[in-house]
Tab-separated table of C-alpha atoms in Angstrom:
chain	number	residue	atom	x	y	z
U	1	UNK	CA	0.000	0.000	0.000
U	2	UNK	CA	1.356	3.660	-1.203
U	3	UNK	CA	1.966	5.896	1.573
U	4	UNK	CA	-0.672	8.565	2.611
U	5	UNK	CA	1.360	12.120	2.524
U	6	UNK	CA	-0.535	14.806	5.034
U	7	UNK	CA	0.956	18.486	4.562
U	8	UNK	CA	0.300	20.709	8.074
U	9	UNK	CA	2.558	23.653	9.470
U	10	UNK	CA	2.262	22.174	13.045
U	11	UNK	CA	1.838	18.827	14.999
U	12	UNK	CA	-0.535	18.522	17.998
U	13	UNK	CA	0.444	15.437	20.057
U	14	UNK	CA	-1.658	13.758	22.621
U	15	UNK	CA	0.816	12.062	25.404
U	16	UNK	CA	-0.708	8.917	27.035
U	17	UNK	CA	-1.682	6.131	24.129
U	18	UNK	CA	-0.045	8.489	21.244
U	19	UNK	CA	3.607	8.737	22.437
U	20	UNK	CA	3.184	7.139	25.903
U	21	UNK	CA	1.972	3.410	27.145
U	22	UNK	CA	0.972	4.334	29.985
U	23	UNK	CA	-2.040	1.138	30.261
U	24	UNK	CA	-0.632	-0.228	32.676
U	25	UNK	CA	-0.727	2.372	35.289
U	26	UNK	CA	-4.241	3.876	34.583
U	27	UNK	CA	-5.632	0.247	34.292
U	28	UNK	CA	-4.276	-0.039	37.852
U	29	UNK	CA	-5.367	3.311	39.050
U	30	UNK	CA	-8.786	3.276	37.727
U	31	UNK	CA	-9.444	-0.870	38.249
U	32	UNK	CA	-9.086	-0.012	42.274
U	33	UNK	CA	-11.136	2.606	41.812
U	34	UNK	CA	-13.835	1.649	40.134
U	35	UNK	CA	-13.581	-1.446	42.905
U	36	UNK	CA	-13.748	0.904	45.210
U	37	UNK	CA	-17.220	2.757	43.894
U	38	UNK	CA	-19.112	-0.730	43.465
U	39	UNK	CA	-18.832	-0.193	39.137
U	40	UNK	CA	-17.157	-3.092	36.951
U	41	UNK	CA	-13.676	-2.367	36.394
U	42	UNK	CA	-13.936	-3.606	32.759
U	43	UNK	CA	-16.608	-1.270	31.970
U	44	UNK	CA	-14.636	2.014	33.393
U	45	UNK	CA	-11.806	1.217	32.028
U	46	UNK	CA	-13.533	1.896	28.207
U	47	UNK	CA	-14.753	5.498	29.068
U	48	UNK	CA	-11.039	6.128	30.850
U	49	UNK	CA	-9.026	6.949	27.850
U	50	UNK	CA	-8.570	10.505	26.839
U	51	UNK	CA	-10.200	12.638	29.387
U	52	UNK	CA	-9.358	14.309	32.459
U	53	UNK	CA	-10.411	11.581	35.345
U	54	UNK	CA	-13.116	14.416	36.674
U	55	UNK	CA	-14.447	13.490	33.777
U	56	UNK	CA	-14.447	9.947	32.995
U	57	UNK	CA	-16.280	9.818	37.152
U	58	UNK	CA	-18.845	12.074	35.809
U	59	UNK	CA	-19.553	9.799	33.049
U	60	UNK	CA	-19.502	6.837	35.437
U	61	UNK	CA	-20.980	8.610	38.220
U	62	UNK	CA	-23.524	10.716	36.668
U	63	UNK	CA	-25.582	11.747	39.867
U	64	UNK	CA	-22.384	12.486	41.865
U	65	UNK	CA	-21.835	15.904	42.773
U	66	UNK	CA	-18.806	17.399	40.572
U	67	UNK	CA	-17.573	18.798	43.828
U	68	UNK	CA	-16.526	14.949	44.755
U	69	UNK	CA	-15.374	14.260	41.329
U	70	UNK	CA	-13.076	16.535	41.588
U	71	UNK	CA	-11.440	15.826	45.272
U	72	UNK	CA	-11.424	12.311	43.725
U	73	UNK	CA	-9.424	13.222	40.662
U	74	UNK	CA	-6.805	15.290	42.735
U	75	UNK	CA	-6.039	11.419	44.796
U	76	UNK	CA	-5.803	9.923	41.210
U	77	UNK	CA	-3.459	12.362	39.567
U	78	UNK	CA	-1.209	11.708	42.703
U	79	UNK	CA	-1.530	8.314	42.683
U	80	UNK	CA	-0.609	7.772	38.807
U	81	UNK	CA	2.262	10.528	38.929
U	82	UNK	CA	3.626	8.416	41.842
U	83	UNK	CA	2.827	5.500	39.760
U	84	UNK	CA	5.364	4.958	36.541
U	85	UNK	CA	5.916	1.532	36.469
U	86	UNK	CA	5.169	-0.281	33.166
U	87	UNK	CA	5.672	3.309	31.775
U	88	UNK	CA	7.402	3.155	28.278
U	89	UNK	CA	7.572	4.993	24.818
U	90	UNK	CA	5.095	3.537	21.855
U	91	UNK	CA	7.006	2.296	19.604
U	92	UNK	CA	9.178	4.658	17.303
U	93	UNK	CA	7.800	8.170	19.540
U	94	UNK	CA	11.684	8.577	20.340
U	95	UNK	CA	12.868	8.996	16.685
U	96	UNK	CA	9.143	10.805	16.099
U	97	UNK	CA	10.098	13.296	18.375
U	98	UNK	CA	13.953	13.638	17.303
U	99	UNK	CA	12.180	14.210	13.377
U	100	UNK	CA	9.790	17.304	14.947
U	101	UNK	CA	12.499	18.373	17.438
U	102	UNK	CA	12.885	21.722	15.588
U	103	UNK	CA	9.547	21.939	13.596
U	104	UNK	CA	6.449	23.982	15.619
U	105	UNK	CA	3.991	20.885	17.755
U	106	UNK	CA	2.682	20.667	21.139
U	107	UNK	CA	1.922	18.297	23.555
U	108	UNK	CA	-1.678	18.740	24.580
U	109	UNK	CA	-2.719	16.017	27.208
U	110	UNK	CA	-5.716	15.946	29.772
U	111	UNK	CA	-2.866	15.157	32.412
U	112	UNK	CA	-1.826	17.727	34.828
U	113	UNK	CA	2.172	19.043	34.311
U	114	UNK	CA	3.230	16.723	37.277
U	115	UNK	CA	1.635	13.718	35.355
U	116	UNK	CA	3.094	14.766	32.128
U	117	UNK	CA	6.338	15.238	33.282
U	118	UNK	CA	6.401	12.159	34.945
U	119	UNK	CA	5.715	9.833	32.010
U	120	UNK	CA	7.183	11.904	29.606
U	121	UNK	CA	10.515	11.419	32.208
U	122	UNK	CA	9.494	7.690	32.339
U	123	UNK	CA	9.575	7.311	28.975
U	124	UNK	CA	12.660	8.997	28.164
U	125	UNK	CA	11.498	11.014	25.694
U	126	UNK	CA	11.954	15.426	25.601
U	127	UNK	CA	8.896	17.595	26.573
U	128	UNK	CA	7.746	19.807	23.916
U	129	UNK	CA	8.700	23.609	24.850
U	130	UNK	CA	4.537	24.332	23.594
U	131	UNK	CA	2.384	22.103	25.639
U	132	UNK	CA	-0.914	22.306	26.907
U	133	UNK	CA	-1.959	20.371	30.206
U	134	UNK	CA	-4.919	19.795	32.636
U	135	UNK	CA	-4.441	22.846	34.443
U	136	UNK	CA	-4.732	25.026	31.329
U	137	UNK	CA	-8.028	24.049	30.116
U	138	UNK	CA	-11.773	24.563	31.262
U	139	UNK	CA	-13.289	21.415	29.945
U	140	UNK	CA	-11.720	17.894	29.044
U	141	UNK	CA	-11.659	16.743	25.739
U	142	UNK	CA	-13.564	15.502	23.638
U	143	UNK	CA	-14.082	19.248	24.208
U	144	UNK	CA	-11.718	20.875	21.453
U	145	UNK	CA	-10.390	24.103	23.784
U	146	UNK	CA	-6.843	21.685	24.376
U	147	UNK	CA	-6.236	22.022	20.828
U	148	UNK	CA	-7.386	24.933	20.118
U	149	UNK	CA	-5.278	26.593	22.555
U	150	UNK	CA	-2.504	24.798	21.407
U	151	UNK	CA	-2.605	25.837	17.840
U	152	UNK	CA	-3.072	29.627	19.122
U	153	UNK	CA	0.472	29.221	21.064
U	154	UNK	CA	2.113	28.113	17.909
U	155	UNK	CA	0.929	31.055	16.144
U	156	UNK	CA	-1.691	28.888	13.541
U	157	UNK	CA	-4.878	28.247	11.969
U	158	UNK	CA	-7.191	24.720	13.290
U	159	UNK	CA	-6.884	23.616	9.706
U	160	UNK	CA	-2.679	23.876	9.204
U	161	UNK	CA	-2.365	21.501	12.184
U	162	UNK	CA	-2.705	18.121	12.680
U	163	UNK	CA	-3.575	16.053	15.738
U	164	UNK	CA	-1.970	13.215	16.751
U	165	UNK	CA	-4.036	11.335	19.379
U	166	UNK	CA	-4.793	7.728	19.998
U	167	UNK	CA	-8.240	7.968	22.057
U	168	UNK	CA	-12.194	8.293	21.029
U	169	UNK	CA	-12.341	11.932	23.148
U	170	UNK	CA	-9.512	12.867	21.744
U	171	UNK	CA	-10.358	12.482	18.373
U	172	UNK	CA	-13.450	14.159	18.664
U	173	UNK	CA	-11.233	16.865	20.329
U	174	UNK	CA	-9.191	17.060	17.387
U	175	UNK	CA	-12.108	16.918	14.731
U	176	UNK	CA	-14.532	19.130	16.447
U	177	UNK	CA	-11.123	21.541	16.435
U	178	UNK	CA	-11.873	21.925	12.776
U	179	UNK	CA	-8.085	19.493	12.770
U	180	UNK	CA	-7.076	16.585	10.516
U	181	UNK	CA	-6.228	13.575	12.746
U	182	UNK	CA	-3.783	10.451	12.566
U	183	UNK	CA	-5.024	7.889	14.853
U	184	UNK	CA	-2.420	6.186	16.650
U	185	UNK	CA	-2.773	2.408	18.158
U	186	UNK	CA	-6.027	0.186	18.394
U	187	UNK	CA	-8.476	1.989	20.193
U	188	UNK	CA	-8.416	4.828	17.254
U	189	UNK	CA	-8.591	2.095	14.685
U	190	UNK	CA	-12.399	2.149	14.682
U	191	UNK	CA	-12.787	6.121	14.784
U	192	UNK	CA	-12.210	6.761	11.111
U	193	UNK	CA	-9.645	8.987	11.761
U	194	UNK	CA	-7.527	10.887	8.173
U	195	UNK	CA	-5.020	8.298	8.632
U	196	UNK	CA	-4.281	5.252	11.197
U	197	UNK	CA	-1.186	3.548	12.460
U	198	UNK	CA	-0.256	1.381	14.569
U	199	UNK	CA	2.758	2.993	15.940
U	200	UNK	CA	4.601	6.121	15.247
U	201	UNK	CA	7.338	3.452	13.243
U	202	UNK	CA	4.752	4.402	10.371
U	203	UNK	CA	5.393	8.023	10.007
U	204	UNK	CA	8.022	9.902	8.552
U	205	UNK	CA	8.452	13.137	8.895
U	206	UNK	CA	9.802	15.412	5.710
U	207	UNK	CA	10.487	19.234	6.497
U	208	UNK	CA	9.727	21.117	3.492
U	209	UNK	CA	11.298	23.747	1.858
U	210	UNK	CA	8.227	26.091	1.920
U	211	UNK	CA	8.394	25.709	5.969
U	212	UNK	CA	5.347	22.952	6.002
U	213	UNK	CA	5.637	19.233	7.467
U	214	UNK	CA	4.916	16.412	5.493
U	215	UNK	CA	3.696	13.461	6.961
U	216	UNK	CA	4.570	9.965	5.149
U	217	UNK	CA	2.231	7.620	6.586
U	218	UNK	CA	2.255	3.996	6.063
U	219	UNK	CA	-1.060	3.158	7.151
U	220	UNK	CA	-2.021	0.049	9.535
């Protein structure tokens, strides 16, 4: 299969999933939660993915108040920043983020800066100067303000970026940004994103003379 070439002047990365395994900690975190609330573990851990964990307990807790949600999510955040065990890069992120080292993206993640730099650390791989985390937002994604705030940072339009993200909130994130999206890993396989891949190992990044990034995409 020919590879799919995506122009953009900027990259918008999602962390955990998209550059970062990090399943093995939130499955941990949010299994002995969820325990801990009386819901199935199995169930909460396929709303977990993408948003801010205020979030996913308002979604699984719908007639808690937010006030509680939010104490809860504070334990969480320490818990999985504490937590880095099983943390490790996707496969190919570390020469993915050598490629864009010098080229305008951001790391836009519903984790808080402790969290990010945590598993960013973990995984040995550099933290984007531009990033947008937890603290900087007003609403989680699938809401698209993340994105949108990240693209304003880098000094660009919604449609000369492209998202990089890996979960079903943050896809809509992305999309509902007005953004092209490459799905990364299997839970974006089934989201119809503008182009899928396994692991970052199918993407190579071109710098063009004209100042744009081309993305050469050999699709899962």
């Amino acid at each position: 299969m020919p590879a799919t070439v995506l122009t953009a002047h900027a990259l918008l990365l999602d962390m955990d999933g998209t550059l970062v395994n990090s399943d093995a900690v939130v499955e941990r975190c949010w299994r002995r939660w969820a325990i801990e609330h009386g819901l199935d573990p199995e169930a909460a851990l396929k709303v977990v993915h993408g948003r801010q964990g205020y979030a996913t307990m308002a979604v699984l807790l719908p007639d808690r108040p937010m006030e509680e949600n939010y104490a809860d999510n504070r334990v969480m955040l320490a818990e999985e920043t504490a937590d880095v065990e099983g943390v490790v890069p996707i496969g190919g992120a570390p020469a993915f983020m050598a490629a864009i080292a010098e080229l305008p993206h951001a790391l836009v993640t519903s984790a808080d800066s402790a969290l990010a730099t945590a598993r960013m650390g973990a995984a040995a791989l550099p933290m984007p100067v531009v990033r947008v985390t937890a603290e900087q937002v007003g609403a989680s994604k699938p809401d698209p303000e993340g994105f949108l705030k990240g693209a304003a940072e880098l000094g660009f339009d919604a449609a000369d970026c492209i998202v990089f993200e890996d979960s079903e909130a943050g896809v809509a994130a992305g999309r509902a940004a007005g953004m092209r999206v490459v799905g990364v890993g299997p839970r974006a396989a089934a989201l119809a994103p503008d182009a899928h891949v396994a692991d970052l190992t199918q993407v190579r990044v071109e710098a063009a003379e004209d100042g744009s990034i081309r993305l050469h995409i050999d699709e899962a």
